XYZ file of C-alpha atoms in Angstrom:
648
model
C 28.312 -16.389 -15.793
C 31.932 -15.351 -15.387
C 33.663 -16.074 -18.920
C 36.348 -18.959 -18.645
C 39.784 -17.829 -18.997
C 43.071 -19.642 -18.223
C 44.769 -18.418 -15.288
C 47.897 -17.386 -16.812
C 45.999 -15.250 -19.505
C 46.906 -11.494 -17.644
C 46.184 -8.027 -19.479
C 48.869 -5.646 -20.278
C 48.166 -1.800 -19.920
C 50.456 0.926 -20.638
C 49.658 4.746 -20.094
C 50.699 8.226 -21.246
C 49.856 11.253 -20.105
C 46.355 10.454 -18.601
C 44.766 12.211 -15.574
C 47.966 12.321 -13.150
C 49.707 9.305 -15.156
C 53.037 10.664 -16.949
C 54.042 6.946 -18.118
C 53.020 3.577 -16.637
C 52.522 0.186 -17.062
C 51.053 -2.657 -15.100
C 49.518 -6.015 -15.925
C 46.308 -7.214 -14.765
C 45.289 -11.252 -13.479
C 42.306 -12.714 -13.845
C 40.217 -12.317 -10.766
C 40.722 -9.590 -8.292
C 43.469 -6.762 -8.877
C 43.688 -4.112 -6.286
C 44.840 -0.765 -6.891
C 46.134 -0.111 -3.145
C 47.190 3.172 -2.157
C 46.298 6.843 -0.540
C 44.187 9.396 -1.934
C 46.259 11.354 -4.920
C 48.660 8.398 -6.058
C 46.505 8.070 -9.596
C 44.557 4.881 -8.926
C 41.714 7.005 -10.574
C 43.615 7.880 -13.257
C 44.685 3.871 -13.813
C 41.045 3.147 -13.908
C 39.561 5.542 -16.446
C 42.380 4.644 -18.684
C 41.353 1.108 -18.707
C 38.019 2.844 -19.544
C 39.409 4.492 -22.246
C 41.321 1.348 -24.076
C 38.112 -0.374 -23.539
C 36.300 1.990 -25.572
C 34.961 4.420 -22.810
C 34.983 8.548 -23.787
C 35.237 9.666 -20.103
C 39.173 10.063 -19.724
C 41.294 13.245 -19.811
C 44.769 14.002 -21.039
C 47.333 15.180 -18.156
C 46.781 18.981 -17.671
C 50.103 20.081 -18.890
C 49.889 17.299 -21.961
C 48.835 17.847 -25.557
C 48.703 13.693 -26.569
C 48.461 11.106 -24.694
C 47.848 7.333 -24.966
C 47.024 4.043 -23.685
C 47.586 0.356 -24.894
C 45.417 -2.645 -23.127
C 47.108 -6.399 -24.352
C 44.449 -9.192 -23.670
C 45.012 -12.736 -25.083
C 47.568 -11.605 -27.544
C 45.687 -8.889 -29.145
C 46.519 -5.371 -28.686
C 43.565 -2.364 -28.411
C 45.066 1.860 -28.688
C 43.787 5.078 -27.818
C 45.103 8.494 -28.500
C 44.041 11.792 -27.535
C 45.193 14.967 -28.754
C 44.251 18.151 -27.441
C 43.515 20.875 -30.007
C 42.313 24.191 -28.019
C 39.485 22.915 -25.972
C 38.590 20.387 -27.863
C 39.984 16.915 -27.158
C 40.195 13.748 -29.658
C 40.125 10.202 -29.548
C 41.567 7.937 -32.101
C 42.377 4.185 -32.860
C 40.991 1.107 -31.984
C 39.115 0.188 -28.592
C 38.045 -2.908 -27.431
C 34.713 -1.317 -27.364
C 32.944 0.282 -30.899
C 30.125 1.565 -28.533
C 30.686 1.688 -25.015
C 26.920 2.542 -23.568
C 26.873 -0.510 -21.559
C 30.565 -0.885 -20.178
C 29.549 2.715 -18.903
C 26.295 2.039 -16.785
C 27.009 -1.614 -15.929
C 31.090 -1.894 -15.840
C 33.020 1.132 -15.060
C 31.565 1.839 -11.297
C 33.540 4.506 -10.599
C 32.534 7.353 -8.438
C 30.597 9.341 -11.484
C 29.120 6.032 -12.546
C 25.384 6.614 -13.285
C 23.779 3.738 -12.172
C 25.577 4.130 -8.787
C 24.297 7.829 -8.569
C 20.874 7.345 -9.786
C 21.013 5.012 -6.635
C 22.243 7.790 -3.906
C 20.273 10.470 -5.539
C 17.108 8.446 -5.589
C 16.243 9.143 -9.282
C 14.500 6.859 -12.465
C 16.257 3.515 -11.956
C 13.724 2.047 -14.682
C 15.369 4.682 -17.018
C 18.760 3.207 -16.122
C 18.548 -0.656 -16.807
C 16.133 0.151 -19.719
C 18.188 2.864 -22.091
C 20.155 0.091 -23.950
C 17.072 -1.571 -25.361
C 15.635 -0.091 -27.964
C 12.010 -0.294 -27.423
C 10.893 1.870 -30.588
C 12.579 -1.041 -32.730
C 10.893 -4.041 -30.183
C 7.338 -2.404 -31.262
C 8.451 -1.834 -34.952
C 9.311 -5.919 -35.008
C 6.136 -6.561 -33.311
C 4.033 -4.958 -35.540
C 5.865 -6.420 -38.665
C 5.409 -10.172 -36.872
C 1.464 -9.464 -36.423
C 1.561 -8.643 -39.882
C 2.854 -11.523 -40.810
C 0.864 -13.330 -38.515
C -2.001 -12.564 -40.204
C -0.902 -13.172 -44.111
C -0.114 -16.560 -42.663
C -3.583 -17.044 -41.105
C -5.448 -16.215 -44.553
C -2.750 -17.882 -46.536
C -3.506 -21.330 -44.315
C -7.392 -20.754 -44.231
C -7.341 -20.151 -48.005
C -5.167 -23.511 -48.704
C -7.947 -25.432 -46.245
C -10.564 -24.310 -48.343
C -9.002 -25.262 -51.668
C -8.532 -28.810 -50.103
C -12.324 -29.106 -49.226
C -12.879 -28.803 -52.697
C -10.558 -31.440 -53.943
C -13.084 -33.946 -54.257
C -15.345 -32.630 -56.007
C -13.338 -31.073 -58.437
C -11.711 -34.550 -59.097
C -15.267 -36.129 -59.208
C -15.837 -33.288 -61.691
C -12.739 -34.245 -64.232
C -14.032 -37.981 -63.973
C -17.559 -37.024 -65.356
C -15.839 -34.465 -68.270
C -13.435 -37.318 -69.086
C -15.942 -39.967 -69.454
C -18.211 -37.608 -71.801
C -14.902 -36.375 -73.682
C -14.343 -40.032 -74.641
C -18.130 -40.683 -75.576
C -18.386 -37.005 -77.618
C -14.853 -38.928 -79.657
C -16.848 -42.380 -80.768
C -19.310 -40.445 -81.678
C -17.356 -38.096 -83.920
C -15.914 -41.361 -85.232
C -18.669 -42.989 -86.269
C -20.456 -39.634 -87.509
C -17.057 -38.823 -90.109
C -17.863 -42.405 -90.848
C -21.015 -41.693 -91.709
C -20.901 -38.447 -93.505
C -17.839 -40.280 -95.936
C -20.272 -42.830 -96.909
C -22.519 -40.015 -97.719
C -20.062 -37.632 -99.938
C -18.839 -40.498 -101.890
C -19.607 -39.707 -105.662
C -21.402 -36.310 -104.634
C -19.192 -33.914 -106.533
C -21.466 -31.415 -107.679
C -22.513 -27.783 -106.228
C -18.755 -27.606 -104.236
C -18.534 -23.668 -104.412
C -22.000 -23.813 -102.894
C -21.239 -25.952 -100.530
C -17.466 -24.660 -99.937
C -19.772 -21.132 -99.229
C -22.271 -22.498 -97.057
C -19.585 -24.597 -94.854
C -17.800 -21.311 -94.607
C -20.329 -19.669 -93.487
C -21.405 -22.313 -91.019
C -18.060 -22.396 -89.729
C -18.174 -18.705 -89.051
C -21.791 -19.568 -87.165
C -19.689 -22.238 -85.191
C -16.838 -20.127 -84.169
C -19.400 -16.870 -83.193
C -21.476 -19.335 -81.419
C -18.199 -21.059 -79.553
C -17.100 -17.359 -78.581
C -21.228 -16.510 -77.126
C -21.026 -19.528 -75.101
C -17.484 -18.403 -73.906
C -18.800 -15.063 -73.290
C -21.857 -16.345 -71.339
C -19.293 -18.842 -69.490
C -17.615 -15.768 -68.525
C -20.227 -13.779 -67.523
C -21.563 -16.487 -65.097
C -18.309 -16.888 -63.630
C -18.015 -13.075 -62.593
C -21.792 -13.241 -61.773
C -20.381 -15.917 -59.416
C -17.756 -14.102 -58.105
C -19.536 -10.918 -57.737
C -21.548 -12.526 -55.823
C -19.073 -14.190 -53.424
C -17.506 -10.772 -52.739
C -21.165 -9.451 -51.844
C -22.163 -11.854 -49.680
C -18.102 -11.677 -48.003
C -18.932 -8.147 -47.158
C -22.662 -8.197 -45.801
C -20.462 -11.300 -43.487
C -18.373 -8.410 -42.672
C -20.541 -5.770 -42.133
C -22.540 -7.789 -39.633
C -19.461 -8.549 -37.922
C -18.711 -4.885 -37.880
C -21.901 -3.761 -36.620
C -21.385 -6.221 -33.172
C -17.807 -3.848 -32.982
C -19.034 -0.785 -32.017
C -16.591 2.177 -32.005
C -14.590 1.679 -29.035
C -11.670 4.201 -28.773
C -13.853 6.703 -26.260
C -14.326 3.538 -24.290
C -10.555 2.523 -24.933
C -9.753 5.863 -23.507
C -11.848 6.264 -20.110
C -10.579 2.805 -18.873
C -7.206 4.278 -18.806
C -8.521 6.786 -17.274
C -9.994 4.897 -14.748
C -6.942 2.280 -14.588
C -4.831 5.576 -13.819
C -7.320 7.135 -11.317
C -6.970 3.470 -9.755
C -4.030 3.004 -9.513
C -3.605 6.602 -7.702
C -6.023 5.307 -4.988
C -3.739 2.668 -4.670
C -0.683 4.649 -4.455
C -2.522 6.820 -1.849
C -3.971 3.745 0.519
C -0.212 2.599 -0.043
C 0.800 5.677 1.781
C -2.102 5.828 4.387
C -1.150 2.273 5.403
C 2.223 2.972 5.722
C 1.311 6.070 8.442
C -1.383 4.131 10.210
C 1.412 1.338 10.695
C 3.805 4.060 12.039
C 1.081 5.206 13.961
C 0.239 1.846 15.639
C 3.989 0.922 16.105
C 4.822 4.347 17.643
C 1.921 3.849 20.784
C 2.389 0.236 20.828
C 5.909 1.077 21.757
C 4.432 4.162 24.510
C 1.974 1.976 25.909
C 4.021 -1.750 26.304
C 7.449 -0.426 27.069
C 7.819 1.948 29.851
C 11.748 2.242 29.776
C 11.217 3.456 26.593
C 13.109 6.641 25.484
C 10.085 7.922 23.147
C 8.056 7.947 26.460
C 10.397 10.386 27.598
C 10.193 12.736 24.974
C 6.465 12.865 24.487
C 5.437 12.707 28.048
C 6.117 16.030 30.493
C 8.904 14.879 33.343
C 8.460 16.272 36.967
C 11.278 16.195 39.078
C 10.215 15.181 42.039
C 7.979 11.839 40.831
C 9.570 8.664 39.440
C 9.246 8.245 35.600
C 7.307 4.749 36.075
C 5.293 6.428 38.331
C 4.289 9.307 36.249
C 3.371 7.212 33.173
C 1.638 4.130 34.816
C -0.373 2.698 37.095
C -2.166 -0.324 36.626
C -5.026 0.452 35.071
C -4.318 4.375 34.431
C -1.779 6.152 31.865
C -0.824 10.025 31.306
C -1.429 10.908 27.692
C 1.152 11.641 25.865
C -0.734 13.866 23.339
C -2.616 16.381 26.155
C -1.027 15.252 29.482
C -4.524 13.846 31.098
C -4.523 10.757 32.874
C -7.052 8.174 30.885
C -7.826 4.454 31.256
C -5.115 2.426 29.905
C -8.169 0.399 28.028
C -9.483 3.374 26.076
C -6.373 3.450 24.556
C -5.689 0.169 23.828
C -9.356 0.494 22.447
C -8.056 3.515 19.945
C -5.457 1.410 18.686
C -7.474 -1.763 18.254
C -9.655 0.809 16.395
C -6.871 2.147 14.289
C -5.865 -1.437 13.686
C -8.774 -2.572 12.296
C -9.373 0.306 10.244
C -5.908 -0.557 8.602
C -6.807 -3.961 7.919
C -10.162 -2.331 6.205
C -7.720 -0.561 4.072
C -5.682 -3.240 3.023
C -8.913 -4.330 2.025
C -9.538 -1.874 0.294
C -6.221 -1.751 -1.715
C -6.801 -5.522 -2.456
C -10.201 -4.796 -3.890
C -8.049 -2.291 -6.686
C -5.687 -3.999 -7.379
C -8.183 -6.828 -8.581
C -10.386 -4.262 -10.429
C -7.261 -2.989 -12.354
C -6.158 -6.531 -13.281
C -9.960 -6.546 -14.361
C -10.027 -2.907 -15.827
C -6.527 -3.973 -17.868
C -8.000 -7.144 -19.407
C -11.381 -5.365 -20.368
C -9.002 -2.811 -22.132
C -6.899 -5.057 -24.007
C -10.198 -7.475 -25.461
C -11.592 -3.489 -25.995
C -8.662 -3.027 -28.024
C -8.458 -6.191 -29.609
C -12.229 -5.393 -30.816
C -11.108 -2.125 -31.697
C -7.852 -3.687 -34.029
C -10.498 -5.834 -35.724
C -13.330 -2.777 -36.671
C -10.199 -1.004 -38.207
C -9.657 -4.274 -40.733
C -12.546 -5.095 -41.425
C -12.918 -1.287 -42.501
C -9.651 -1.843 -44.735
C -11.600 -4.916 -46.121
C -14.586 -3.873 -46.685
C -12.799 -1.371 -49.437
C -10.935 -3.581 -50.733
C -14.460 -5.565 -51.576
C -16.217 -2.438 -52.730
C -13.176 -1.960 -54.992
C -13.294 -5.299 -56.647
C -17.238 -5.146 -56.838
C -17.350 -2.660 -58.812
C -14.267 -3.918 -61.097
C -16.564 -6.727 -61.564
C -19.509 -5.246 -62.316
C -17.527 -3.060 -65.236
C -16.206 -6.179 -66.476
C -19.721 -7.948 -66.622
C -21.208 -4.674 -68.790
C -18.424 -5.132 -70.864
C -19.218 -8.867 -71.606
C -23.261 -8.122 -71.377
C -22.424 -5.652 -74.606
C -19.941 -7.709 -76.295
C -23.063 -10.669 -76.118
C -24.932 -9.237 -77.362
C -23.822 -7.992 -80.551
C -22.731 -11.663 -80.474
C -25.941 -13.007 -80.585
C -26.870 -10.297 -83.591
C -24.220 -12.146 -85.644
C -25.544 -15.503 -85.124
C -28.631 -14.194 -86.209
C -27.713 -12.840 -89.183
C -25.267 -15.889 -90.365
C -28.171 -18.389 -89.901
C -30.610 -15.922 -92.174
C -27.471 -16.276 -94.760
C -27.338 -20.304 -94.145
C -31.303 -20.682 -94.489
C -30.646 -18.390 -97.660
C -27.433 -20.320 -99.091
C -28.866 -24.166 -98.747
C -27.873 -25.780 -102.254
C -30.365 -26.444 -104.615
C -29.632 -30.115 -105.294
C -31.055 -32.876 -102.888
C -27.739 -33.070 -100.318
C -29.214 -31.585 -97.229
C -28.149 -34.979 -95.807
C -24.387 -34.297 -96.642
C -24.777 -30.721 -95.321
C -26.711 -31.709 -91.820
C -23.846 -34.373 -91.273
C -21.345 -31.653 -91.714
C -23.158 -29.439 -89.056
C -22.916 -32.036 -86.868
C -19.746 -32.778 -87.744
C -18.701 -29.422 -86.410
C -21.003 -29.342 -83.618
C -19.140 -32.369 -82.507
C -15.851 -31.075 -82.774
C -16.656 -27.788 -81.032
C -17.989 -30.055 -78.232
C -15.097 -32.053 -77.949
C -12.775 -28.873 -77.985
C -14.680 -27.263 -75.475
C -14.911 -30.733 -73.127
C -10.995 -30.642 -73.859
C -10.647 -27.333 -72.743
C -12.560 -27.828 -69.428
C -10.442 -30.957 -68.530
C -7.307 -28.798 -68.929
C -8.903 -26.764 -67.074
C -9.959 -28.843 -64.140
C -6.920 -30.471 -64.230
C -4.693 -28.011 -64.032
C -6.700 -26.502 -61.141
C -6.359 -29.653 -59.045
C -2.713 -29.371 -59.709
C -2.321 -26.364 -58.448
C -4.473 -27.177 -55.284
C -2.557 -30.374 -54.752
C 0.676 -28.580 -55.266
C -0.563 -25.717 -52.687
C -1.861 -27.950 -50.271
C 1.665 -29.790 -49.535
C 2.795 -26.304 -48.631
C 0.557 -26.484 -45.549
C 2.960 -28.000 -42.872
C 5.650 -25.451 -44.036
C 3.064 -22.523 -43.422
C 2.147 -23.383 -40.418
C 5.735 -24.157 -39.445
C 6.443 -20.367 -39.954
C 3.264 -18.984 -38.307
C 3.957 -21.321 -35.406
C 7.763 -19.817 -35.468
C 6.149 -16.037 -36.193
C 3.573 -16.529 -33.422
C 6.709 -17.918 -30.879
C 8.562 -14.705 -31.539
C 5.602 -12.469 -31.130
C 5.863 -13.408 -27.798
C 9.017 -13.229 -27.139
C 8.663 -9.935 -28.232
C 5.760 -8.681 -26.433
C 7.708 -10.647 -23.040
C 10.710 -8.939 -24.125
C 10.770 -5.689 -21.993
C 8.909 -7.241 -19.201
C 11.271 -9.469 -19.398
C 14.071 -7.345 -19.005
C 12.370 -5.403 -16.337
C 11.383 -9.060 -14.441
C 15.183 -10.036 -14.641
C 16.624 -6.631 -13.385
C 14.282 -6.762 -10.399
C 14.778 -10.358 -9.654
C 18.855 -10.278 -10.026
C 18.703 -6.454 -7.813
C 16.609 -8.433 -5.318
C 18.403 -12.111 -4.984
C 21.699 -10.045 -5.293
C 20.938 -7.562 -2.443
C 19.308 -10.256 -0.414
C 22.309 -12.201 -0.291
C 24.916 -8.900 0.394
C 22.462 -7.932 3.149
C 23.354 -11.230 4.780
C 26.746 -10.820 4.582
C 27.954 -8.120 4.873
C 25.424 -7.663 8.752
C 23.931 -4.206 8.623
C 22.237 -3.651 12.131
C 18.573 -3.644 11.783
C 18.782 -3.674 7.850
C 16.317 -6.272 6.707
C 16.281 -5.672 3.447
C 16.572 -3.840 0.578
C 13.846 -4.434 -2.724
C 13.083 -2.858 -5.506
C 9.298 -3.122 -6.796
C 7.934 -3.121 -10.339
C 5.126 -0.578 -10.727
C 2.864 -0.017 -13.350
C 1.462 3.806 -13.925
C -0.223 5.590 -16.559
C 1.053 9.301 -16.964
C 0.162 12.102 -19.679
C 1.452 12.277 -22.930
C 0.048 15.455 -24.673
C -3.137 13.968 -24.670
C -2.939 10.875 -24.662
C -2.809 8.797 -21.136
C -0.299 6.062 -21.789
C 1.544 3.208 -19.568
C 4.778 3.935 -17.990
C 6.861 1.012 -15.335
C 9.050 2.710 -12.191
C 11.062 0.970 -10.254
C 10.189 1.943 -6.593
C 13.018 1.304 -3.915
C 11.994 0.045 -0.394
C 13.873 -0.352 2.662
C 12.868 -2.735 5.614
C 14.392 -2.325 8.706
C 13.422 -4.822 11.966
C 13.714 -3.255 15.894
C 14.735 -4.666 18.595
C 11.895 -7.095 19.122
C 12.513 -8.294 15.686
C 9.467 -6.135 14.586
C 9.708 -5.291 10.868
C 8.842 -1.915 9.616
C 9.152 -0.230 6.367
C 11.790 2.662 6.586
C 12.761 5.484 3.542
C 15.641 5.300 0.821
C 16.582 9.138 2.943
C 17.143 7.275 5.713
C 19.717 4.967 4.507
C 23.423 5.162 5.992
C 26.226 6.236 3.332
C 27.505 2.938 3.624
C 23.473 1.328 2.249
C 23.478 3.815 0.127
C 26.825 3.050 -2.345
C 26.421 -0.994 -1.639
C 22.890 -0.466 -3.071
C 23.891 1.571 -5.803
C 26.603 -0.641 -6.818
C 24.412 -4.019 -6.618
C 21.973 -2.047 -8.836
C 24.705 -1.921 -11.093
C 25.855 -5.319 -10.811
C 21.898 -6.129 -11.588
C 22.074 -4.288 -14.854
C 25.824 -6.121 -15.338
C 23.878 -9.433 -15.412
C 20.778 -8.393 -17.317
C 22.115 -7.065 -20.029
C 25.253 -9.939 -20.325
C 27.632 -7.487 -20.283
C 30.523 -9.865 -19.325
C 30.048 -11.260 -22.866
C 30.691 -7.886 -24.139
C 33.911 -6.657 -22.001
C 36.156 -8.345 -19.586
C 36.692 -5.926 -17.057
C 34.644 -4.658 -13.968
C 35.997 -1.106 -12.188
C 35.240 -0.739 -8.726
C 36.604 2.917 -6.925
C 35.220 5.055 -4.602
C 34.398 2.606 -1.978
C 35.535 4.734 1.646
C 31.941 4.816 2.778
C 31.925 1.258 3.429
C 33.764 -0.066 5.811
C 36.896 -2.668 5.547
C 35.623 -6.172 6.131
C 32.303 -5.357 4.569
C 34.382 -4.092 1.246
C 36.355 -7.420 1.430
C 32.871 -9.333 0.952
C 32.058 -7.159 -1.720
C 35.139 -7.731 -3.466
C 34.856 -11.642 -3.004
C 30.847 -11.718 -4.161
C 31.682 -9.631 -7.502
C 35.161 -10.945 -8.427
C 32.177 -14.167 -9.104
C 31.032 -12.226 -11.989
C 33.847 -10.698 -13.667
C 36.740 -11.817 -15.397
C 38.916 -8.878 -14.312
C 37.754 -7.012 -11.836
C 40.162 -4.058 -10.977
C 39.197 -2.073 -7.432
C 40.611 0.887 -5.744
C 41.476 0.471 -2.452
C 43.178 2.441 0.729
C 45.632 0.820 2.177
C 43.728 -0.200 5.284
C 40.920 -1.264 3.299
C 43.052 -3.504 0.987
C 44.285 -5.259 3.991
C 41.270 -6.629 4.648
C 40.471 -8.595 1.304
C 42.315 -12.021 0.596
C 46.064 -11.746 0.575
C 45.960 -13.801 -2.487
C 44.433 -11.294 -4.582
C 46.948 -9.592 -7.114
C 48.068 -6.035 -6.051
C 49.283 -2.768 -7.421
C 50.757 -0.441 -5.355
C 53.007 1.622 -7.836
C 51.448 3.551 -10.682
């Protein structure tokens, strides 16, 4: 986790005129680097102005200084800041090591100030801490555009399935058309054949016949454009027809989706009312098991010093005397003497009526796992109402663009079919005189043939260009599904994202503090944990999800008897290793050793010398430089081999 770096690859600071810092310089190792010295000798100073070449904004100029500077060398590249003071206003220019230093500053530079300590010591929102550098307004943005995409994938592939399904026939179609195309061409043949044979030395009545094949190939060409017109008007008959029968499917499935935001909205209530029952048996149990511990302790331990507080003294009688017998005990709530059984009775009583409870709290906490899942199929449902309501106007829209267009080809028909009418009246009126009806049929057919064959030439372009276009669609099915599979993937990694995050801060804060507890031997300090909780809280008027962090201390007594004690109650000392292992969580979370090379440690007095030199040794694991401010009789504790400063 720590980045590589050679061991002769040091950092070069210089200062001017920062904090208490006139002019300075001092080079840093890789590893530890203590900053040893009293109170007042700038060690402070030294720190924030590695801040400030880093990229950090919390750094002052010396009091009686109008510009100041600092320079930090690492692995041969130089990083400047200047400040200027103008009035009250101070300025920052040049080039950090940092452009945006939000991380360094919670995670990195654990000075006294640092938030993530404080939030720690002051017991505030350590979910707001490790959370502000993710930007969970652009994690929902991407989610939504990835379900979006999702779902053009989904009816791009089940559109591209269908088209396949028809391959077949469509290919058994083209066979039949080409197999009549070729027949409709002999017979053409043979008929031009014919007709020749026919026409040979009939030269006689040409204009009329000229006029009447004119005409008929008028008839021909209306007649082609009717049949294309009725073609047509099947077609979006067809399709019309499709889209109606797509949304009566969809307006069945919408009428099994009832409306289901009220419903959406009282099992969030109810989750939320939940999970304050829980919070509140949480908090019962806790007193009951103080309650049980405390006369456990009165009844089984008669040297003990809370049986001298709560029970009256008398002079004159022995304290073992006064408190038991062997079957009697004074009562240290009212002073009367009872039977040491009805007691132990009470707390067998009280005992059991905890375990009830944590029954009781179990029971919740499985109806809100079952609450939460009922809400998200509820909303699911609720997702699906809302597009099918987009879809169903979309299909009204095109229904009734289709039924205009099929008006438009109804009246365009028929004035068609008046025009056919009228040029066969002028064909039955303009049949030549002379005996060649035969020469005239045999054209007809001629040109009946022809139209035929155009028309069977037409459909197998057509066809075939169809089945190209499915073929060439279809091969683009493994690289669709490659991308939904990929889109689907990173939806949830998305949606696991925060949780995530969360998951890892806990876990690191946890296996982190665990292993400090360990070593560094605080009496009675079991440990330290932080717990993920999930609450809903009010948003105008909307109830809405929110995850704390809650902080729990376990201390053991003598017996070895663990108990659950309060963040209040922690020692000074707890307090700042917790707030700084907190930090170090966030530190590892986030990766922000891949982002700057330097931890800052200062303000460490609360903790005591050989429990600061196993703090130093655990973090110097995670840190390429870590720089730490030390008294002197603290830094005489840590390794010797460690690189020190003690002039600034």
């Amino acid at each position: 986790m720590k980045p590589k770096t050679s061991a002769d690859a040091r950092a070069a600071l210089s200062v001017e005129r920062i904090g208490g810092i006139e002019e300075t310089s001092v080079e840093f190792v890789p590893s530890v680097n203590v900053l040893q010295g009293r109170n007042a000798t700038n060690r402070t100073s030294l720190l924030r102005a590695i801040m400030a070449a880093l990229g950090s904004n919390d750094v002052a100029l010396k009091g009686d200084a109008d510009q100041g500077s600092v320079e930090l060398t690492i692995q041969g590249v130089t990083y400047t800041r200047t400040l200027e003071r103008s009035g009250n206003t101070t300025t920052m220019s040049d080039d950090p090591y940092l452009e945006d230093s939000t991380l360094a500053d919670l995670f990195a530079f654990l000075l006294e100030s640092n938030e993530a300590r404080r939030t720690v010591t002051r017991g505030d929102d350590l979910h707001d801490v490790i959370m502000r550098p993710v930007d969970t307004d652009e994690i929902e943005r991407e989610i939504s555009e990835a379900e979006r995409r999702k779902d053009e994938l989904d009816n791009q592939l089940a559109e591209l399935r269908t088209s396949k399904e028809r391959l077949p026939e469509l290919q058994s179609e083209r066979v039949s058309i080409a197999d009549e195309l070729t027949d409709k061409r002999a017979d053409l043949e043979n008929l031009r054949e014919e007709l020749e044979a026919a026409e040979s030395g009939v030269d006689e009545m040409q204009a009329q016949r000229e006029a009447y094949q004119e005409t008929l190939t008028e008839l021909n060409d209306t007649q082609a454009e009717l049949d294309e017109i009725d073609r047509k008007l099947d077609n979006k008959k067809t399709q019309r027809e499709a889209l109606q029968n797509e949304r009566s499917d969809l307006r069945e499935e919408r009428s099994e989706l009832p409306t289901s935001v009220e419903e959406i909205n009282e099992l969030g209530q109810r989750i939320g009312e939940l999970q304050e029952r829980r919070r509140a048996l949480g908090s019962l149990l806790d007193r009951l098991q103080n309650i049980i511990q405390f006369n456990e302790e009165i009844i089984d331990n008669a040297d003990s010093e809370l049986r001298e507080v709560v029970v009256p003294s008398d002079e004159d009688t022995d304290l073992t005397d006064r408190l038991m017998t062997e079957q009697d005990l004074v009562c240290w709530t009212c002073g009367s003497t009872v039977d040491r059984s009805e007691i132990e009775d009470t707390l067998e009583d009280l005992q059991e009526f905890r375990q009830e409870k944590m029954s009781e709290r179990k029971d919740i906490s499985d109806e809100l796992n079952d609450l939460r899942e009922r809400k998200r199929e509820t909303e699911k449902k609720q997702q699906r109402r809302e597009q099918i309501d987009q879809q169903l106007q979309q299909i009204d829209d095109r229904i009734e663009q289709q039924t205009q267009r099929i008006e438009e080809l109804r009246d365009r028909r028929e004035t068609l079919r008046e025009r056919v009418g009228e040029l066969e009246r002028e064909l039955e009126e303009a049949k030549p005189e002379r005996d060649d009806d035969r020469v005239l049929e045999l054209n007809k057919r001629e040109n009946e043939l022809a139209l035929t064959i155009e028309e069977l030439e037409s459909d197998l372009e057509t066809i075939g260009a169809k089945i190209d276009d499915i073929e060439a669609d279809v091969t683009e099915i493994p690289e669709i599904e490659e991308e939904r599979k990929s889109v689907a993937d990173r939806l949830t990694d998305l949606r696991n994202r925060i949780n995530d995050i969360e998951a890892d801060a806990v876990e690191a804060f946890n296996d982190h503090m665990e292993n400090l507890i360990q070593r560094l031997d605080y009496d009675n300090l079991e440990r330290i944990w932080i717990e993920r909780q999930e609450t809903t809280v009010r948003d105008g008027r909307r109830s809405i999800p929110k995850t704390e962090f809650d902080l729990h201390v376990v201390r053991t007594t003598a017996d070895g008897t663990a108990y659950e004690d309060t963040v209040d109650h922690l020692s000074e000392s707890e307090r700042e290793v917790t707030g700084l292992v907190f930090a170090l969580a966030g530190y590892l979370v986030h990766e922000v050793y891949d982002e700057v090379p330097f931890m800052l440690l200062d303000s460490l007095e609360a903790i005591d010398s050989n429990r600061i030199a196993a703090l130093v040794d655990y973090f110097e694991e995670y840190a390429e430089f870590l720089v730490v401010a030390l008294l002197p009789e603290d830094a005489q504790a840590v390794d010797e081999q460690y690189h020190r400063v003690t002039e600034i």
